[in-house]
Coordinates of C-alpha atoms in Angstrom, one line a residue:
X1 CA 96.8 -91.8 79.5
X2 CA 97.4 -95.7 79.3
X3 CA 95.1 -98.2 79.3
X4 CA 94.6 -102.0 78.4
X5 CA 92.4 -101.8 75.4
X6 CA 90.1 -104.9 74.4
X7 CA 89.5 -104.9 70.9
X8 CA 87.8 -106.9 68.7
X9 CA 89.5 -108.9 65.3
X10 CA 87.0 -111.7 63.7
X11 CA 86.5 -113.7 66.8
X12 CA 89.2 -113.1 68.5
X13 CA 89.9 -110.6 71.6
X14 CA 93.6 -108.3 71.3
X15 CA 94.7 -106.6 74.3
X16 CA 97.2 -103.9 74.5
X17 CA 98.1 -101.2 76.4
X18 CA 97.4 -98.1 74.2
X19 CA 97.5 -94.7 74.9
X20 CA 94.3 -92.5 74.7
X21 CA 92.6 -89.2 75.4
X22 CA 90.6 -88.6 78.6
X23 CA 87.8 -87.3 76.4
X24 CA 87.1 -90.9 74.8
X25 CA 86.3 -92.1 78.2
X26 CA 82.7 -93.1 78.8
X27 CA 80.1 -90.7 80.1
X28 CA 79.9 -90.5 84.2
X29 CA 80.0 -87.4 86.9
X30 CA 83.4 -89.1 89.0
X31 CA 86.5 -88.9 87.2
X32 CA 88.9 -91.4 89.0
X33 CA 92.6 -91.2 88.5
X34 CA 93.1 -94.4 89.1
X35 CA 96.4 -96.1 91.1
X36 CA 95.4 -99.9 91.7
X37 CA 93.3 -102.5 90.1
X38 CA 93.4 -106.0 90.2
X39 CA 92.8 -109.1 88.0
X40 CA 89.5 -111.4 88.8
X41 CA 88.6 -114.5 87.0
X42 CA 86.2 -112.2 84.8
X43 CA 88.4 -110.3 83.8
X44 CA 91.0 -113.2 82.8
X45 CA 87.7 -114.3 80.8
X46 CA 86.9 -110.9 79.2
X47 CA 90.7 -110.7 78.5
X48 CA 91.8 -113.9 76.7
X49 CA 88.7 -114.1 74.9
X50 CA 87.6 -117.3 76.9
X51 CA 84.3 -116.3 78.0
X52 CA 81.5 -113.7 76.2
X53 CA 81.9 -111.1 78.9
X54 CA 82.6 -107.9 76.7
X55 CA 80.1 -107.7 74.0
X56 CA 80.9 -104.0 73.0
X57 CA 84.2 -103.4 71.5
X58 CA 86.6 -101.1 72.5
X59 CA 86.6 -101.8 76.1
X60 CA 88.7 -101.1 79.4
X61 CA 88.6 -104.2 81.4
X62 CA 89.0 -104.4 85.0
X63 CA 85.6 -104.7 87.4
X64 CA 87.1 -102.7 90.4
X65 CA 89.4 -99.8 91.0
X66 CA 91.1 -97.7 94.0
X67 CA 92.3 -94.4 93.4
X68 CA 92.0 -90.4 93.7
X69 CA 88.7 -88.3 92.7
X70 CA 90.0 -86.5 90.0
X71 CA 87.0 -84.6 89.2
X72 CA 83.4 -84.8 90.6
X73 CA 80.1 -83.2 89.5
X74 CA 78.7 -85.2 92.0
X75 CA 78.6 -83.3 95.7
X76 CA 79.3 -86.5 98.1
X77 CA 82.7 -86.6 96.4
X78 CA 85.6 -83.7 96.1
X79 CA 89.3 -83.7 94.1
X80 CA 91.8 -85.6 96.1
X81 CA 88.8 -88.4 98.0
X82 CA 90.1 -91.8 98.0
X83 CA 87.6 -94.2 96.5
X84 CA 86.8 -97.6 95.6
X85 CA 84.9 -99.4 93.2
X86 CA 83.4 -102.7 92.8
X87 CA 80.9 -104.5 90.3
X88 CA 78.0 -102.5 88.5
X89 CA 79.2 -103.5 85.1
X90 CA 82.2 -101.7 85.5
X91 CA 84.7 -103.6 82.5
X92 CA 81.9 -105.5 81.2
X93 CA 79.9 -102.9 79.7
X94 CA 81.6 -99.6 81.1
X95 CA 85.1 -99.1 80.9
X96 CA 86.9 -100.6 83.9
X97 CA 89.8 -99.9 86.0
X98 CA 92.7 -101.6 84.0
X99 CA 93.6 -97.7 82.6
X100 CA 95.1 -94.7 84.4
X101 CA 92.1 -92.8 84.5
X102 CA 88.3 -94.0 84.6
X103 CA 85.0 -91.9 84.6
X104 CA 82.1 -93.2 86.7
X105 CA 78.6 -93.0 88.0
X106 CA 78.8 -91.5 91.8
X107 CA 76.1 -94.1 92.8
X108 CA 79.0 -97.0 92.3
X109 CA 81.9 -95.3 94.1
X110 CA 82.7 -96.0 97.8
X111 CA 84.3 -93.7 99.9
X112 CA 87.6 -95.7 101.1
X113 CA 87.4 -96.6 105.0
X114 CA 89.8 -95.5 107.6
X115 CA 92.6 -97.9 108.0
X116 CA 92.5 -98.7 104.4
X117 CA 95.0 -97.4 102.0
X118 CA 94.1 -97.9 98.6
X119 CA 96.7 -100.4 98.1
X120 CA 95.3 -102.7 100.3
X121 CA 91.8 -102.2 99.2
X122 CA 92.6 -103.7 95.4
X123 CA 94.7 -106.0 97.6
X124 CA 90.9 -107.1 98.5
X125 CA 89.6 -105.9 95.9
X126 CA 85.9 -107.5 94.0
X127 CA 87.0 -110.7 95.1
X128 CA 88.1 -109.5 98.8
X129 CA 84.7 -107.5 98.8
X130 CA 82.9 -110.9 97.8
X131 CA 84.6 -112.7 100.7
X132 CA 83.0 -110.5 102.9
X133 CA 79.5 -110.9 101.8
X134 CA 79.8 -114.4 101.7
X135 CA 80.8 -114.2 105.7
X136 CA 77.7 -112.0 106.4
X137 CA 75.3 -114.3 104.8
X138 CA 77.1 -117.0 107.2
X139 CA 76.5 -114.8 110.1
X140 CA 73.2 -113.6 108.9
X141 CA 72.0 -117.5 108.5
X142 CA 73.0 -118.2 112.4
X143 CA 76.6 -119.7 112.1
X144 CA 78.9 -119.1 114.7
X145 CA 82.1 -120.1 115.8
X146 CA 81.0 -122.6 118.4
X147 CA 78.8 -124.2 116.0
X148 CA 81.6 -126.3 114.1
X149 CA 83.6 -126.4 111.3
X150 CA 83.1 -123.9 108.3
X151 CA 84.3 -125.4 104.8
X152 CA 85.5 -123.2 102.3
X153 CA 85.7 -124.5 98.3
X154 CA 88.3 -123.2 95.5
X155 CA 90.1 -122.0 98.7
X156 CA 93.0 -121.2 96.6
X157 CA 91.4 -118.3 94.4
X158 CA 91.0 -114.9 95.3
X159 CA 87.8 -115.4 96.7
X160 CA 88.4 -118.4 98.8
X161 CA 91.6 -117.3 100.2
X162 CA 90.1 -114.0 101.6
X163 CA 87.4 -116.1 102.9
X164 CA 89.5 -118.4 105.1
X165 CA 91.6 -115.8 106.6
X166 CA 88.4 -113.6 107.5
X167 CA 86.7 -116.9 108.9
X168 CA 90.0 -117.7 110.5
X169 CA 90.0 -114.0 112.0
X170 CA 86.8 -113.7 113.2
X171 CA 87.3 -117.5 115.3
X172 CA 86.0 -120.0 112.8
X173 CA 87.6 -123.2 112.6
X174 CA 87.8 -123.4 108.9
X175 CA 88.2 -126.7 106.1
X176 CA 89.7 -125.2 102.8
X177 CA 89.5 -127.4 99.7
X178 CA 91.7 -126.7 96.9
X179 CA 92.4 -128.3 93.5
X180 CA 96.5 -127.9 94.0
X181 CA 98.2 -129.9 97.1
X182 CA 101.2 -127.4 96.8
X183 CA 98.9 -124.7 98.2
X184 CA 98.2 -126.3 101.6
X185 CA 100.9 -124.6 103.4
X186 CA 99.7 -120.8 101.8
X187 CA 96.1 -121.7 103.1
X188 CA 97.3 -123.2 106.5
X189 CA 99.3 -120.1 106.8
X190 CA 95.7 -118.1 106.0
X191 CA 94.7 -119.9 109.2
X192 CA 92.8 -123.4 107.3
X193 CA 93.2 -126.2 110.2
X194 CA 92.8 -128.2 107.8
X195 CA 93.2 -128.5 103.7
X196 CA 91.1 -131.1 101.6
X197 CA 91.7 -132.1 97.9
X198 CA 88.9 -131.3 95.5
X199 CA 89.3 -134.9 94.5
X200 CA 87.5 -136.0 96.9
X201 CA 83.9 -134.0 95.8
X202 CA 84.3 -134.7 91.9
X203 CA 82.4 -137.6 92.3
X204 CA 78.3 -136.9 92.6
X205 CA 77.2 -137.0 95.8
X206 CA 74.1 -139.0 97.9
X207 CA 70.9 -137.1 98.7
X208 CA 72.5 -136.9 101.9
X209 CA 76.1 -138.2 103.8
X210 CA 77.6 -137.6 107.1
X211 CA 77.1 -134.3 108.5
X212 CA 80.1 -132.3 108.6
X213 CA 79.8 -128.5 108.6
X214 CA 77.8 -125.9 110.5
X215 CA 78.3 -123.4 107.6
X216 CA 80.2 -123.4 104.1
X217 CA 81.2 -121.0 101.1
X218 CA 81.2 -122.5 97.8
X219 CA 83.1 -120.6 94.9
X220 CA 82.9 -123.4 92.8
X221 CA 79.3 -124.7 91.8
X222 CA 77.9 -128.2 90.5
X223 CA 78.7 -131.5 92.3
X224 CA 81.0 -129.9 94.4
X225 CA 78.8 -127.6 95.7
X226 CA 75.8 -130.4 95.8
X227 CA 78.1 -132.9 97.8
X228 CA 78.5 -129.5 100.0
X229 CA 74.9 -129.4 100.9
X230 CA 74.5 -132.6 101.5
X231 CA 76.9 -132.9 104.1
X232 CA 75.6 -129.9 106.2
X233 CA 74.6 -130.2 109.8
X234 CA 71.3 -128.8 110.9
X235 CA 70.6 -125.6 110.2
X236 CA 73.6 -124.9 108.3
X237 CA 74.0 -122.2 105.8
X238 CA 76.1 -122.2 102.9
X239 CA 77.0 -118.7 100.6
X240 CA 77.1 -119.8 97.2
X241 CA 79.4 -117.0 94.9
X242 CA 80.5 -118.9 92.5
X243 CA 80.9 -121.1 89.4
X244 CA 84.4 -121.9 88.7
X245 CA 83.5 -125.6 88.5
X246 CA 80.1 -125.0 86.3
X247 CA 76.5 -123.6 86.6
X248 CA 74.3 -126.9 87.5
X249 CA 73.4 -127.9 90.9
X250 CA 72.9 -132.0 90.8
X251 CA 71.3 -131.9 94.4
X252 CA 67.9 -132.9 95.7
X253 CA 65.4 -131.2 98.0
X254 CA 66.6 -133.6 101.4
X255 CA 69.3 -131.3 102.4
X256 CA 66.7 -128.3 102.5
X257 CA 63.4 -129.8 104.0
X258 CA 65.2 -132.5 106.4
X259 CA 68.1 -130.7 108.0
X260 CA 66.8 -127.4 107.1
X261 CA 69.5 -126.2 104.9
X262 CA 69.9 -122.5 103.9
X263 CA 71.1 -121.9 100.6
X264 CA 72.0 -118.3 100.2
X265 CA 73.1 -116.9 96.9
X266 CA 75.6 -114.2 97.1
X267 CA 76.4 -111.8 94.6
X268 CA 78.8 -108.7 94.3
X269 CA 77.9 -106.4 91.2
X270 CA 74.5 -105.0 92.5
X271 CA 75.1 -104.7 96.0
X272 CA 72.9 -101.8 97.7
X273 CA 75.4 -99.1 99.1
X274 CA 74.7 -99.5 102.2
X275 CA 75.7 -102.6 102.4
X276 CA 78.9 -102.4 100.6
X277 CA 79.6 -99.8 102.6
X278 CA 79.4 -102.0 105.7
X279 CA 81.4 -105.2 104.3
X280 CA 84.2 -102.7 103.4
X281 CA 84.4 -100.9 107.0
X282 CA 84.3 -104.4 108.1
X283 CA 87.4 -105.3 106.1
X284 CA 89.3 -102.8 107.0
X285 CA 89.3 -103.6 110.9
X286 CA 89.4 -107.8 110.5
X287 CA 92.3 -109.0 108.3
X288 CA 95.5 -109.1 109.8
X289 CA 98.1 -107.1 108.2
X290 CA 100.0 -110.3 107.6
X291 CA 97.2 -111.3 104.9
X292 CA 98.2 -108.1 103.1
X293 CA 102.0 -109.9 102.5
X294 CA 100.6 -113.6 102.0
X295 CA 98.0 -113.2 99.3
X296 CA 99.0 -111.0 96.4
X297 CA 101.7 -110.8 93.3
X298 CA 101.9 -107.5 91.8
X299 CA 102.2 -107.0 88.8
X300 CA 102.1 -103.9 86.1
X301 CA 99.6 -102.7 83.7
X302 CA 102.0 -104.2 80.5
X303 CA 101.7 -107.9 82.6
X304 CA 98.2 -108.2 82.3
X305 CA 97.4 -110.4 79.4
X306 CA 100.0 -112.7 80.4
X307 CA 98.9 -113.3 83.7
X308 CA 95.5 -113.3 83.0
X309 CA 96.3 -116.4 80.5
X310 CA 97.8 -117.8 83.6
X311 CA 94.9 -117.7 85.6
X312 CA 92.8 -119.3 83.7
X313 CA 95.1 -121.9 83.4
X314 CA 95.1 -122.3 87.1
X315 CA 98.6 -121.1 87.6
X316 CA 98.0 -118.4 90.3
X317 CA 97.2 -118.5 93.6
X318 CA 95.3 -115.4 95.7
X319 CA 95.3 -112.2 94.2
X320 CA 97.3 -110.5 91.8
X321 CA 97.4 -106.2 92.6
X322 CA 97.9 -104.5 89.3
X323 CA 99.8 -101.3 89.7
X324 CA 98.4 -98.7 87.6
X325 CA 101.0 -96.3 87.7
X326 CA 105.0 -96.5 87.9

């Protein structure tokens, strides 16, 4: 079986696609024969080298998967299920998706949805997934579509993308900001009425400005996301998910204690199954099937490392579907 194979030479990371035997696969009771993956800004990290994701050598990138049980000691799943996976360490510390076959825990899989080929789920994929969460906290916080505009930040990235066409979907009237002006067609076409250029929130913000937005998902972090908050109306909520643009948060308290602000961290990896299992029923019967064309390259196993150089030098937009097997 192929797989992308991390390995480890003085500091720096080599990935190639290597053939292996099933029986080096970590231990697990699901064995997946995997047929689609995708490549996330962690794994673009683990995969150059960039970041310190991977700190065990070998490893199979690739933090989500769709594909066919092939094997199962665990009695929720039979030979043949489609499944999904997302998070849980999954090409960080267990050895991902980016391979032909991968052996799991049964706790992280998800039984595939009806109306959702597997395809279209790595189409969505950890980022997808993420997008979905981030909409719920919205939702869960009060926002609604009558309430105003919704921003969404890095709105060009797999994450942000997914967000404004689910937004867009479920009535929103949605704000995308995005680093590159040659995406604001893509996004408008997502459904963005309009597109803003990051430019305009490098620069760190008041304690509090104009109030613009009934609800917001940031993808991107520091100034951005504190000249974000301070810009909220009332009672807004904003789903934080990300860091693209760094880990500090250069705010003050005035956003939360004066317009009653809700900041609500989001995160993917160690989402309770019962919850995953409602954001992916959930995006199986919003997104049009016109997102499914707009948002993804696809690309093969071989093209990883090339396009995961790429994306961290901010040459892709959306998604980018890896395709397992020829």
């Amino acid at each position: 079986m192929r797989v992308l194979l991390l390995e480890q030479a003085g500091e720096k990371t080599l990935a190639q696609v290597k053939n292996i035997d099933s029986d080096q696969l970590p231990e697990g009771d699901v064995t997946v024969d995997v047929n689609w993956s995708s490549l996330n800004y962690k794994d673009a990290l683990a995969i150059t080298g960039t970041g310190k994701i991977i700190r065990h050598f070998p490893m199979v990138p690739g933090i989500d998967f769709a594909g066919l049980v092939h094997s199962s000691k665990d009695p929720r799943f039979k030979p043949g299920q489609s499944v999904v996976l997302t998070g849980w360490g999954v090409g960080e510390n267990h050895w991902g998706g980016l391979g032909e076959q991968a052996r799991v825990s049964g706790e992280w899989l998800v039984p595939l949805p009806k109306g959702l080929c597997e395809r279209k789920a790595m189409i969505l994929g950890t980022a997808g997934f993420t997008a979905m969460l981030c909409v719920m906290a919205l939702e869960e916080g009060g926002v609604k579509p009558e309430d105003g505009d919704v921003l969404v930040t890095g709105a060009s990235g797999g994450v942000g993308s997914t967000a404004v066409a689910l937004l867009s979907a479920l009535g929103y009237s949605v704000t995308a900001i995005s680093g590159r002006d040659s995406n604001t067609d893509y996004l408008k076409s997502l459904g963005a009425k309009t597109v803003l250029p990051r430019s305009e929130y490098i620069e760190t913000p008041r304690p509090l400005e104009k109030q613009l937005w009934a609800g917001a998902i940031d993808t991107v972090g520091d100034k951005l996301l504190a000249r974000v908050l301070a810009q909220m109306n009332y009672n807004g909520t904003v789903a934080a998910c990300g860091l693209a643009g760094g880990y500090q948060l250069p705010t003050t308290v005035m956003p939360f204690i004066l317009r009653n602000v809700r900041l609500q961290g989001v995160d993917s990896v160690l989402t309770p199954l019962h919850r995953r299992q409602t954001a992916w029923e959930r995006l199986a019967g919003i997104l049009p099937e016109s997102f499914y064309e707009q948002a993804t390259q696809e690309i093969q196993l071989e093209d990883v490392p090339a396009a995961a150089t790429a994306l961290m030098n901010n040459q892709i937009t959306g998604r980018t579907l890896v395709k397992i097997r020829s």
